[in-house]
XYZ file of C-alpha atoms in Angstrom:
689
model
C -26.596 11.327 -54.269
C -26.775 11.654 -50.529
C -29.671 9.921 -48.831
C -32.529 12.095 -47.615
C -33.840 11.825 -44.029
C -37.301 10.301 -43.800
C -38.344 13.091 -41.409
C -36.324 16.287 -41.962
C -37.951 18.102 -39.022
C -37.058 15.273 -36.626
C -33.521 15.246 -37.977
C -33.151 18.994 -37.400
C -34.550 18.656 -33.866
C -32.031 15.877 -33.164
C -29.238 18.060 -34.493
C -30.269 20.993 -32.301
C -30.505 18.669 -29.309
C -26.978 17.463 -29.975
C -25.743 21.062 -30.074
C -27.566 21.855 -26.840
C -26.167 18.757 -25.101
C -22.623 19.542 -26.168
C -22.227 16.386 -28.257
C -20.748 18.111 -31.297
C -17.071 18.810 -31.864
C -15.218 21.419 -33.912
C -14.281 20.644 -37.484
C -11.381 18.196 -37.942
C -9.033 20.928 -39.173
C -9.734 22.976 -36.046
C -8.976 19.964 -33.846
C -5.552 19.737 -35.467
C -4.948 23.477 -35.088
C -5.777 23.462 -31.387
C -3.558 20.500 -30.617
C -0.618 21.873 -32.574
C -1.044 25.350 -31.101
C -0.586 23.802 -27.664
C 2.444 21.827 -28.806
C 0.754 18.517 -27.984
C 1.543 15.356 -29.888
C -1.121 12.888 -30.965
C 0.549 10.413 -28.634
C 0.111 12.739 -25.648
C -3.582 13.253 -26.395
C -4.085 9.532 -26.961
C -2.459 8.680 -23.654
C -4.530 11.249 -21.761
C -7.783 9.937 -23.248
C -6.844 6.261 -22.948
C -7.070 5.528 -26.682
C -4.638 4.560 -29.436
C -2.862 7.064 -31.685
C -4.782 5.874 -34.812
C -8.005 6.929 -33.039
C -6.716 10.489 -32.636
C -5.588 10.476 -36.269
C -9.050 9.328 -37.384
C -10.770 12.028 -35.314
C -8.495 14.730 -36.706
C -9.030 13.549 -40.276
C -12.807 13.350 -39.877
C -12.896 9.609 -40.578
C -14.390 8.772 -37.197
C -15.805 10.398 -34.068
C -15.134 9.550 -30.424
C -17.362 7.026 -28.728
C -19.640 8.372 -25.978
C -17.261 7.395 -23.173
C -14.479 9.527 -24.759
C -16.586 12.283 -26.355
C -16.970 14.581 -23.352
C -13.335 14.267 -22.325
C -12.163 15.096 -25.862
C -14.583 18.005 -26.100
C -13.386 19.321 -22.736
C -9.808 19.220 -23.983
C -10.687 21.103 -27.164
C -12.698 23.715 -25.289
C -9.819 24.267 -22.884
C -7.381 24.660 -25.764
C -9.760 27.012 -27.592
C -9.767 29.327 -24.559
C -5.960 29.367 -24.471
C -5.382 29.486 -28.220
C -8.260 31.337 -29.930
C -8.386 31.342 -33.705
C -6.199 34.226 -35.026
C -8.625 35.138 -37.818
C -12.160 34.242 -36.749
C -14.637 33.908 -39.537
C -16.959 36.924 -39.928
C -20.482 36.627 -38.580
C -22.926 35.461 -41.210
C -25.237 38.020 -42.742
C -28.624 38.277 -41.026
C -30.425 36.813 -44.036
C -28.007 33.811 -44.355
C -29.040 30.597 -42.642
C -26.290 28.530 -41.045
C -25.439 25.233 -42.688
C -27.276 22.727 -40.493
C -25.378 19.832 -42.024
C -21.995 20.967 -40.684
C -22.368 22.457 -37.193
C -19.182 23.677 -35.541
C -18.689 24.360 -31.865
C -15.686 26.608 -32.609
C -14.587 28.665 -35.571
C -11.130 28.938 -37.016
C -9.131 28.798 -40.229
C -8.938 25.499 -42.040
C -5.590 23.738 -41.862
C -4.326 20.589 -43.477
C -5.254 17.577 -41.369
C -3.568 14.214 -41.108
C -0.490 12.789 -39.499
C 2.771 14.596 -40.089
C 5.150 12.811 -42.411
C 8.757 12.328 -41.310
C 10.369 14.030 -44.270
C 13.138 16.594 -44.469
C 10.557 19.218 -45.379
C 8.781 18.731 -42.031
C 11.848 19.517 -39.927
C 11.562 22.448 -37.604
C 13.885 23.733 -34.914
C 13.196 22.857 -31.322
C 10.924 25.503 -29.874
C 12.252 27.701 -27.113
C 10.146 27.080 -24.032
C 9.953 28.871 -20.740
C 10.382 26.883 -17.549
C 6.681 27.344 -16.812
C 5.694 26.012 -20.222
C 7.944 22.967 -19.874
C 6.451 22.277 -16.452
C 2.948 22.476 -17.912
C 3.690 20.164 -20.845
C 7.020 18.466 -20.090
C 6.664 15.581 -22.552
C 4.932 17.209 -25.482
C 7.486 15.818 -27.976
C 7.030 12.223 -26.910
C 9.169 9.715 -25.034
C 12.234 9.544 -27.295
C 14.127 10.756 -30.320
C 16.545 9.238 -32.824
C 19.537 11.485 -33.472
C 21.415 11.430 -36.770
C 24.784 12.872 -37.728
C 23.515 16.271 -38.886
C 21.805 17.102 -35.601
C 18.259 16.143 -36.540
C 16.388 14.391 -33.733
C 13.461 12.370 -35.069
C 10.611 11.902 -32.614
C 7.153 10.355 -32.647
C 4.352 11.519 -34.927
C 6.834 12.799 -37.523
C 8.279 15.573 -35.383
C 11.909 16.520 -36.058
C 13.893 18.692 -33.661
C 17.195 20.443 -34.291
C 19.775 19.319 -31.743
C 22.900 21.508 -31.694
C 24.845 19.246 -29.300
C 28.291 18.088 -30.415
C 29.295 16.361 -27.172
C 27.554 13.845 -24.963
C 27.284 16.301 -22.058
C 25.758 18.942 -24.346
C 23.294 16.319 -25.566
C 22.257 15.488 -22.001
C 21.754 19.176 -21.160
C 19.738 19.778 -24.337
C 17.582 16.723 -23.719
C 16.664 17.750 -20.186
C 16.265 21.491 -20.773
C 14.965 21.921 -24.315
C 13.758 18.700 -25.936
C 10.517 18.194 -23.947
C 11.059 14.430 -24.187
C 9.942 11.835 -21.664
C 6.839 9.925 -20.658
C 4.501 10.058 -17.660
C 4.519 7.296 -15.060
C 2.396 4.189 -15.573
C 1.349 4.105 -11.915
C 0.575 7.021 -9.618
C 3.196 5.747 -7.168
C 5.852 5.239 -9.821
C 8.329 7.458 -11.643
C 8.155 9.159 -15.013
C 10.151 7.499 -17.779
C 13.441 9.221 -18.501
C 13.913 10.554 -22.047
C 15.643 8.217 -24.477
C 18.006 9.404 -27.200
C 18.881 6.777 -29.803
C 22.183 7.454 -31.566
C 22.793 6.429 -35.148
C 26.355 5.554 -36.111
C 26.938 9.029 -37.556
C 25.508 10.675 -34.436
C 27.816 8.610 -32.227
C 30.852 9.749 -34.212
C 29.700 13.371 -34.096
C 29.532 13.160 -30.283
C 33.061 11.753 -30.014
C 32.071 8.111 -29.578
C 33.571 5.283 -31.623
C 31.311 4.003 -34.371
C 31.806 0.531 -32.892
C 33.277 -0.698 -29.646
C 36.979 -1.235 -30.259
C 39.500 -3.530 -28.670
C 38.943 -6.966 -27.133
C 38.198 -5.616 -23.635
C 35.539 -3.183 -24.850
C 33.893 -5.841 -26.998
C 33.967 -8.354 -24.144
C 32.623 -5.974 -21.495
C 30.317 -4.115 -23.948
C 31.351 -0.742 -22.524
C 33.829 2.056 -23.084
C 37.001 1.950 -21.037
C 36.957 4.163 -17.954
C 39.764 6.284 -19.406
C 37.914 7.039 -22.659
C 37.689 10.818 -23.286
C 33.877 10.756 -23.333
C 33.705 8.945 -19.987
C 36.136 11.472 -18.516
C 34.113 14.324 -20.025
C 30.954 13.052 -18.319
C 32.655 12.895 -14.934
C 34.235 16.329 -15.328
C 30.789 17.826 -15.958
C 29.563 16.282 -12.665
C 27.372 13.719 -14.420
C 27.428 10.042 -13.505
C 27.125 6.706 -15.246
C 25.451 3.667 -13.712
C 27.578 0.677 -12.742
C 27.248 -0.854 -16.195
C 29.166 2.110 -17.586
C 28.905 3.546 -21.092
C 27.710 0.643 -23.197
C 25.024 0.088 -25.857
C 22.460 1.298 -23.281
C 23.909 4.054 -21.097
C 22.198 6.006 -18.323
C 23.664 9.416 -17.490
C 22.337 11.121 -14.377
C 22.745 13.522 -11.510
C 21.039 13.444 -8.143
C 17.429 14.548 -8.530
C 16.583 18.147 -7.696
C 13.466 17.906 -5.561
C 10.968 15.829 -7.539
C 12.664 16.544 -10.890
C 14.723 13.613 -12.144
C 17.949 14.399 -13.987
C 18.563 11.326 -16.084
C 18.898 10.631 -19.799
C 19.230 7.243 -21.425
C 21.250 6.702 -24.589
C 21.072 3.763 -26.977
C 23.868 3.365 -29.536
C 22.589 1.541 -32.609
C 25.992 0.669 -34.052
C 26.906 -1.006 -30.753
C 24.014 -3.446 -31.244
C 21.660 -1.795 -28.770
C 18.720 -3.255 -30.709
C 19.133 -7.031 -30.877
C 18.083 -8.311 -34.299
C 16.004 -11.163 -32.848
C 13.969 -8.834 -30.654
C 13.932 -5.887 -33.088
C 14.190 -7.472 -36.560
C 15.417 -5.020 -39.173
C 14.985 -1.927 -36.981
C 18.659 -0.945 -36.732
C 18.814 -0.755 -40.548
C 15.775 1.532 -40.889
C 16.067 5.272 -41.399
C 15.848 7.425 -38.250
C 12.209 8.423 -38.765
C 11.090 4.788 -39.013
C 13.200 3.793 -36.000
C 11.480 6.557 -34.040
C 8.117 5.243 -35.170
C 8.876 1.679 -34.075
C 10.326 2.645 -30.707
C 7.637 5.268 -30.181
C 4.805 2.783 -30.641
C 6.567 0.357 -28.304
C 7.017 3.137 -25.744
C 3.338 4.064 -25.931
C 2.054 0.499 -25.678
C 4.669 -1.028 -23.379
C 7.121 1.529 -21.959
C 10.120 3.561 -23.094
C 12.864 0.990 -23.783
C 15.405 0.831 -20.957
C 17.761 -1.772 -22.357
C 17.140 -5.113 -24.000
C 13.546 -6.288 -24.302
C 14.268 -8.590 -21.351
C 15.318 -5.608 -19.232
C 12.265 -3.681 -20.395
C 10.016 -6.626 -19.511
C 11.336 -6.649 -15.965
C 11.271 -2.852 -15.655
C 7.638 -2.877 -16.775
C 6.721 -5.057 -13.788
C 8.226 -2.499 -11.412
C 6.748 0.476 -13.290
C 3.255 -1.004 -12.948
C 3.767 -2.227 -9.365
C 6.127 0.322 -7.731
C 7.697 -0.974 -4.512
C 6.867 2.121 -2.448
C 4.195 4.765 -2.049
C 3.792 7.918 0.017
C 2.257 7.285 3.443
C 1.659 9.527 6.437
C 3.436 8.967 9.724
C 2.861 11.428 12.538
C 1.625 14.018 10.086
C 4.636 13.649 7.790
C 4.694 12.033 4.357
C 7.280 9.268 4.117
C 8.038 6.407 1.752
C 6.235 3.198 2.699
C 5.573 -0.254 1.273
C 3.174 -0.388 -1.654
C 0.741 -3.303 -1.093
C 0.755 -5.848 -3.899
C 4.344 -5.086 -4.889
C 7.522 -7.066 -4.263
C 8.911 -4.353 -2.003
C 12.252 -2.564 -2.142
C 14.527 -5.218 -0.669
C 15.752 -8.451 -2.270
C 14.422 -11.672 -0.811
C 16.250 -14.989 -0.501
C 14.433 -17.866 -2.193
C 13.780 -21.204 -0.552
C 16.702 -23.584 -1.272
C 14.739 -25.745 -3.766
C 13.654 -22.596 -5.651
C 17.202 -21.295 -6.058
C 19.978 -22.430 -8.384
C 23.129 -24.319 -7.436
C 25.296 -21.171 -7.475
C 23.114 -19.219 -5.019
C 24.542 -18.443 -1.562
C 21.410 -19.962 0.051
C 22.377 -23.285 -1.505
C 26.158 -23.111 -1.195
C 26.234 -21.831 2.378
C 23.743 -24.400 3.653
C 25.193 -27.375 1.754
C 21.683 -28.026 0.423
C 21.300 -31.462 -1.165
C 17.502 -31.725 -1.224
C 17.025 -31.096 -4.946
C 15.517 -28.232 -6.921
C 12.350 -27.260 -8.713
C 12.416 -28.432 -12.314
C 9.541 -26.379 -13.676
C 10.612 -25.835 -17.265
C 8.939 -25.718 -20.656
C 8.164 -28.901 -22.574
C 10.782 -30.615 -24.740
C 9.051 -33.881 -25.596
C 8.889 -36.290 -28.528
C 6.563 -39.274 -28.622
C 8.198 -42.694 -28.756
C 8.020 -43.667 -32.468
C 7.041 -47.184 -31.377
C 3.740 -45.709 -30.156
C 2.799 -44.371 -33.601
C -0.223 -46.106 -35.092
C -0.210 -47.176 -38.744
C -3.123 -44.875 -39.551
C -1.140 -41.939 -38.133
C 1.919 -42.723 -40.239
C -0.241 -42.903 -43.363
C -1.518 -39.353 -42.914
C 0.235 -37.037 -45.394
C 1.072 -34.024 -43.227
C 2.564 -32.954 -39.934
C 1.131 -29.581 -38.873
C 2.626 -27.393 -36.147
C 0.510 -25.144 -33.945
C 2.055 -22.363 -31.882
C 0.313 -20.808 -28.883
C 0.416 -17.011 -28.883
C 2.593 -15.734 -26.017
C 1.908 -18.791 -23.874
C 3.828 -17.392 -20.898
C 1.767 -14.209 -21.040
C -1.460 -16.230 -21.044
C -0.171 -18.167 -18.035
C 0.557 -14.930 -16.160
C -3.117 -13.936 -16.216
C -4.726 -14.084 -12.751
C -1.680 -15.940 -11.451
C -1.389 -15.930 -7.667
C 2.232 -15.684 -6.537
C 3.984 -15.212 -3.214
C 4.830 -11.695 -2.079
C 6.506 -12.486 1.237
C 9.455 -14.639 2.259
C 9.028 -18.441 2.233
C 8.232 -20.373 5.400
C 9.236 -24.028 5.855
C 6.579 -26.675 6.643
C 6.714 -30.429 7.283
C 3.846 -32.747 6.303
C 1.615 -29.884 5.109
C -1.886 -30.459 3.765
C -1.850 -29.438 0.116
C -3.800 -26.275 -0.713
C -3.959 -25.214 -4.367
C -4.551 -21.592 -3.341
C -1.179 -21.228 -1.604
C 1.794 -20.474 -3.893
C 5.020 -22.241 -3.083
C 7.183 -25.312 -3.600
C 6.059 -28.774 -2.476
C 8.010 -32.024 -2.153
C 5.776 -34.876 -3.323
C 5.947 -38.259 -5.063
C 3.930 -38.395 -8.292
C 5.727 -41.408 -9.738
C 2.769 -43.688 -9.033
C 0.431 -41.817 -11.379
C -0.267 -43.797 -14.557
C -0.974 -41.697 -17.657
C -1.296 -42.372 -21.388
C 2.271 -42.675 -22.782
C 1.109 -41.125 -26.065
C 0.906 -37.832 -24.172
C 3.755 -36.166 -22.296
C 3.633 -36.329 -18.527
C 2.394 -32.988 -17.160
C 4.844 -33.278 -14.268
C 8.227 -33.168 -16.082
C 9.664 -30.942 -18.815
C 10.807 -33.906 -20.940
C 7.402 -35.546 -20.586
C 8.721 -38.706 -18.935
C 7.089 -40.235 -15.893
C 8.548 -39.055 -12.535
C 10.811 -41.636 -10.893
C 10.382 -40.587 -7.262
C 9.824 -37.610 -4.931
C 10.496 -34.217 -6.480
C 9.806 -30.550 -5.879
C 6.786 -29.095 -7.675
C 5.210 -25.696 -7.933
C 1.625 -25.326 -6.676
C 0.044 -25.344 -10.147
C 1.655 -28.673 -11.045
C 0.343 -30.406 -7.920
C -3.063 -28.791 -8.354
C -3.244 -30.311 -11.827
C -2.463 -33.751 -10.407
C -5.486 -33.240 -8.144
C -7.543 -32.111 -11.133
C -6.685 -35.403 -12.850
C -8.143 -37.240 -9.856
C -5.042 -38.188 -7.871
C -4.363 -37.745 -4.156
C -1.498 -35.421 -3.333
C 0.410 -35.826 -0.060
C 3.422 -33.491 0.187
C 6.069 -34.352 2.766
C 7.622 -30.890 2.858
C 6.932 -27.410 1.527
C 8.162 -23.820 1.359
C 5.087 -21.589 1.274
C 4.363 -17.879 1.343
C 1.770 -16.306 3.601
C 1.313 -13.029 1.681
C 0.068 -13.583 -1.848
C -1.328 -11.621 -4.765
C -1.732 -11.422 -8.527
C 1.483 -9.417 -8.935
C 1.711 -9.907 -12.701
C -1.879 -8.889 -13.535
C -1.174 -5.290 -14.703
C 1.912 -6.547 -16.572
C -0.208 -9.168 -18.320
C -2.990 -6.726 -19.143
C -0.695 -4.087 -20.645
C 1.298 -6.550 -22.741
C -1.822 -8.377 -23.895
C -3.302 -5.086 -25.120
C -0.015 -4.197 -26.827
C 0.110 -7.593 -28.547
C -3.515 -7.531 -29.722
C -3.394 -3.892 -30.866
C -0.184 -4.422 -32.821
C -1.579 -7.514 -34.528
C -4.651 -5.454 -35.418
C -2.395 -2.844 -37.029
C -1.088 -5.688 -39.189
C -4.592 -6.687 -40.273
C -5.040 -9.583 -37.839
C -8.181 -8.856 -35.838
C -10.463 -10.834 -33.540
C -13.441 -10.601 -35.907
C -11.793 -12.714 -38.626
C -12.980 -16.201 -39.401
C -10.474 -18.962 -38.717
C -9.710 -19.197 -42.438
C -9.345 -15.421 -42.608
C -7.085 -15.464 -39.563
C -4.751 -18.022 -41.143
C -4.643 -16.014 -44.367
C -3.907 -12.768 -42.520
C -1.159 -14.383 -40.448
C 0.503 -15.733 -43.561
C 1.319 -12.222 -44.796
C 1.060 -10.012 -41.714
C 4.812 -9.345 -41.459
C 4.853 -7.906 -44.972
C 1.910 -5.590 -44.249
C 4.035 -3.136 -42.283
C 7.636 -4.088 -41.375
C 7.722 -1.418 -38.676
C 4.680 -2.800 -36.857
C 5.972 -6.341 -37.402
C 9.110 -5.281 -35.536
C 6.991 -3.887 -32.702
C 5.150 -7.224 -32.511
C 8.432 -9.129 -32.285
C 9.614 -6.784 -29.542
C 6.413 -7.264 -27.528
C 6.792 -11.049 -27.700
C 10.457 -10.798 -26.723
C 9.487 -8.564 -23.799
C 7.204 -11.288 -22.444
C 9.761 -14.071 -22.759
C 12.705 -11.988 -21.587
C 10.854 -10.481 -18.648
C 9.978 -13.930 -17.301
C 13.552 -15.095 -17.855
C 14.978 -12.137 -15.946
C 13.166 -13.341 -12.822
C 15.907 -15.976 -12.567
C 18.892 -14.309 -14.194
C 22.051 -16.333 -13.641
C 25.523 -15.008 -12.729
C 27.776 -13.982 -15.592
C 31.473 -13.420 -16.076
C 34.606 -15.523 -16.101
C 35.607 -14.502 -12.584
C 32.378 -15.621 -10.887
C 32.656 -18.208 -8.102
C 29.770 -20.290 -6.727
C 28.330 -18.816 -3.546
C 29.223 -15.224 -4.386
C 26.287 -12.829 -4.779
C 25.797 -11.410 -8.261
C 24.042 -8.155 -9.269
C 20.793 -9.688 -10.540
C 20.019 -11.583 -7.319
C 20.306 -8.385 -5.299
C 17.163 -6.835 -6.762
C 13.602 -7.444 -5.484
C 12.564 -8.836 -8.862
C 14.999 -11.772 -8.687
C 12.201 -14.230 -8.025
C 12.774 -17.722 -9.443
C 9.618 -18.916 -7.693
C 7.473 -16.538 -9.785
C 9.192 -17.710 -12.958
C 8.521 -21.326 -11.921
C 4.841 -20.522 -11.328
C 4.449 -19.009 -14.810
C 6.141 -21.930 -16.563
C 4.313 -24.513 -14.460
C 0.958 -22.988 -15.355
C 1.915 -22.704 -19.045
C 2.929 -26.383 -19.169
C -0.254 -27.434 -17.356
C -2.328 -25.361 -19.796
C -0.607 -27.121 -22.687
C -1.240 -30.602 -21.256
C -4.883 -29.803 -20.560
C -5.377 -28.839 -24.210
C -3.528 -31.974 -25.379
C -5.778 -34.181 -23.239
C -8.918 -32.389 -24.418
C -7.857 -32.836 -28.058
C -7.816 -36.590 -27.460
C -11.369 -36.408 -26.114
C -12.596 -34.164 -28.936
C -10.747 -35.643 -31.934
C -8.900 -38.796 -30.882
C -5.644 -37.210 -32.046
C -2.356 -37.496 -30.164
C 0.590 -35.086 -30.647
C 3.863 -36.119 -32.250
C 6.001 -33.637 -30.304
C 5.889 -30.537 -28.126
C 8.501 -27.807 -27.753
C 7.500 -25.149 -25.214
C 4.427 -23.570 -26.830
C 4.587 -25.434 -30.176
C 2.821 -28.761 -30.756
C 2.918 -30.940 -33.889
C -0.031 -33.107 -34.965
C -0.491 -35.635 -37.777
C -3.065 -34.259 -40.187
C -5.024 -35.330 -43.285
C -4.472 -31.878 -44.774
C -1.919 -29.034 -44.686
C -4.051 -26.722 -42.548
C -5.080 -26.677 -38.885
C -8.647 -26.509 -40.195
C -8.202 -30.125 -41.298
C -7.960 -31.520 -37.758
C -9.062 -28.943 -35.174
C -12.451 -29.670 -33.543
C -15.507 -27.707 -34.709
C -19.206 -27.990 -33.934
C -21.770 -28.576 -36.680
C -22.443 -24.842 -36.602
C -18.817 -24.232 -37.569
C -17.822 -22.784 -34.212
C -14.619 -24.132 -32.604
C -15.163 -26.470 -29.684
C -13.986 -25.299 -26.291
C -11.196 -27.068 -24.452
C -8.881 -27.935 -27.329
C -6.673 -25.745 -29.464
C -8.444 -22.804 -31.074
C -7.170 -20.340 -33.658
C -7.088 -16.627 -32.942
C -4.982 -13.521 -32.259
C -5.135 -13.350 -28.460
C -2.645 -14.837 -25.972
C -3.254 -18.538 -25.407
C -4.944 -19.109 -28.763
C -3.081 -20.817 -31.593
C -1.638 -19.964 -34.971
C -0.006 -22.044 -37.681
C 3.689 -22.627 -36.995
C 4.573 -24.713 -40.036
C 3.716 -27.696 -42.244
C 5.877 -30.615 -43.364
C 5.319 -34.088 -44.756
C 4.477 -36.740 -42.191
C 7.357 -38.899 -43.388
C 9.713 -36.031 -42.559
C 8.398 -35.862 -38.985
C 8.635 -39.628 -38.459
C 12.205 -39.641 -39.733
C 13.188 -36.953 -37.208
C 11.436 -38.793 -34.390
C 13.295 -42.009 -35.179
C 16.569 -40.042 -34.999
C 15.638 -38.722 -31.557
C 15.051 -35.198 -32.854
C 12.077 -32.952 -32.129
C 9.891 -32.095 -35.169
C 8.488 -29.074 -33.307
C 11.958 -27.513 -33.368
C 12.167 -27.713 -37.149
C 8.532 -27.606 -38.352
C 8.889 -23.968 -39.406
C 11.823 -24.746 -41.655
C 14.672 -23.986 -39.248
C 15.747 -24.373 -35.645
C 13.174 -23.074 -33.194
C 14.300 -21.128 -30.151
C 13.081 -22.684 -26.930
C 10.929 -20.269 -24.949
C 12.161 -21.490 -21.595
C 12.001 -18.187 -19.795
C 15.766 -17.687 -19.686
C-alpha cells in the first residue's frame, strides 16, 4: 500500500507550486519520443547536459529525476523539442467533470512509447536516415562518434543504433561517412577541433572493401602498412583523397583539405590488423560489433574518440584539451594566435640533460654532462636487513597505487617556454626545470629506498634532478645547493584538464563495475576481487583508460624507431610540440616522491618497512593475507592519513596480490623483485615509456 501524506492539502499545494515553477517534466515515455524524434542519441544529450549516459537512461526510464542543477536545462531541451516535434496524436481534453490525476502531472502530452536503452540486436537495425544539408549542420553528430562496420554493411554505433552502409570500397565508405552517417564528436575545448568520425572495420568488412584480412608479406608486417602500390592505396589517390605519412595501416586517416571550417577527414581502424592491442583493450577485438561499439563509444565519451593506440590517444587528449592556438584579433582581423597555457604549435629543443643520447641537441654539442635519471622505482631491500620478526610473518602482501602517474599529474607545474641556462642558481621549488646537485651526503634509512634514484641506492655524486626531487630533499630537512640549472620562465599546470578528464573517466568506469567511493575498505576489496567479471566491456574500458595514462606520459619522450636511424638525425616524434621529456620527468619524479613519502609515513604509523617496490606496487610483510591486516587505522576505524589508504580514486591503493613470506624472501635472496611477481606473473613496469 502506498504511504499517505500526513497533510494532503499541503502536498497538493506543493505539487501545484512545482507545476507553476516549471519543476515538473513530461512522462518518461514522452522524453524518449522527443529525443528520438529529433534524432538525438542519449550520448549527445548526456554530453550537452554534462552528465553520464546512465543518467539519461534513468531519466527516460523513470527511475530517477535530474538534480536541480540539471533540471532546468533538461526541461528547456524537452520544451524546445516539443515545439519542433509535437505529439502526432494528442490526447483528447478531459471531460469537464473529470479531475486530472494529481499524482502524475505532465508538462506535455503524447502517446506512450517503450522506454529504455535500445538493444543492439538485428531486429533494431534501421537504414541510415536521409538528411538534408541543413539538418546535418544542425545535428552533425547525432549518431555518435564512431561505428563498427561488419561484412554485410551494418554499421553499429553507440546506444544500440545500427546504420546501413552501402559502401563496397574505401572511397565510398569515406564519402558515406562524411555525407550520410552523422558520425563525429564535438571539440573538448572551444579553441580545438571536432573529433573526426571513426569507422572500425571487422575482418569481413575489410575484405568487402578490398583490403587484405591481414597484412601480408614481410615488408607490410614490418612497416604495419599497405604497400604504396596496393590497389586500395591507388584508389584513394585517384579519388583525390590523401593518407597521412604513416600510410594505410591499422589506424589510417583519409582526408582532403578542409572546405572552410568543415573538416574532411575519416579515421579507419582495422581490427584484424591488430588495431586494438590486447593489453590495452583486453578481449575487445573478439567481441561482436555491437559490443565493440559500446566499449569504444564509452571510451570516446569519457576520454576522446580513439585516434590510434591508447598512447597516441593519451597524447592527443592533451592537445585536444589545451589547443596550441586560438582566434585573436589583429588590426580588426581574426587570425590564429598562441593559446596561453598550451605548449604552442612549434617543437621546442630540450635542455641537453633533459634529452636522450640520440637527440641532435646532445650529438651536435658533444654533451658529456650527464642526463636526468627520473624513472620509476625498481628496488628490492637487501635481505641482510630483514629482521627475524619480519621473516616469521606468514604473508607478503602487494599494494598497487591506482594510476600513480595520473595522481602525480594533478596540479603539477611544468615549463611552457624554452629552457634557460643558469650557473650557481638559488634553488626554488616553484620553478620547474633540471638542477645539477650533489645529494650523496644525505644519510637515510637503508631499509627504505632512496627517494633520489630509481633503483633506490644512495647517490654517489653530483647528478641532474627534476625540481620535485630536490624539493623533497628540502622537505626532509637537507640543504640544497645546485651548481647549474636549466629552468623555464613561463610555467603552468598544463596537465590539469588532462588529469581531471581521465580521473573522472577512471572513477566513473570503476563505478560502473560496482566499485564506488562509498564502500567500506572491506567492501572495496571484495568489489575489486570480482569487478572484471561484472561487465567485461566496462572492464576493457577501464584497462584502456589506465593504458591511456601510462602511454600518454610515455609519448612525451618517444624514442626514434627503425633500423635505418642514425644518432643525431631528427625523428618524427621529436618534431611535435608535445615531445617534452622534461614534463615526463616531472610526472615520474613527483610519483616517486609521493611513493617515498607514503613509505616513510608507514614507518611512523606502523613501524613496517617494505620488502620491494616496482613503480606503483609495494610489497609488505603481513600477519594476514589482507591489506586490512597491516594498514594503519584509528580507533574509530577510519584510515590514518599519510600512509597507504584503500580506495577507487587515483593515488589510493588496491590489493595487487598475496604470496607466502618465504616465497618473497627466496626471490629477494636471488636478486629478484617480489613486486614484479606478487600477482602471480611478471608485472609490466609503468615507466612512462
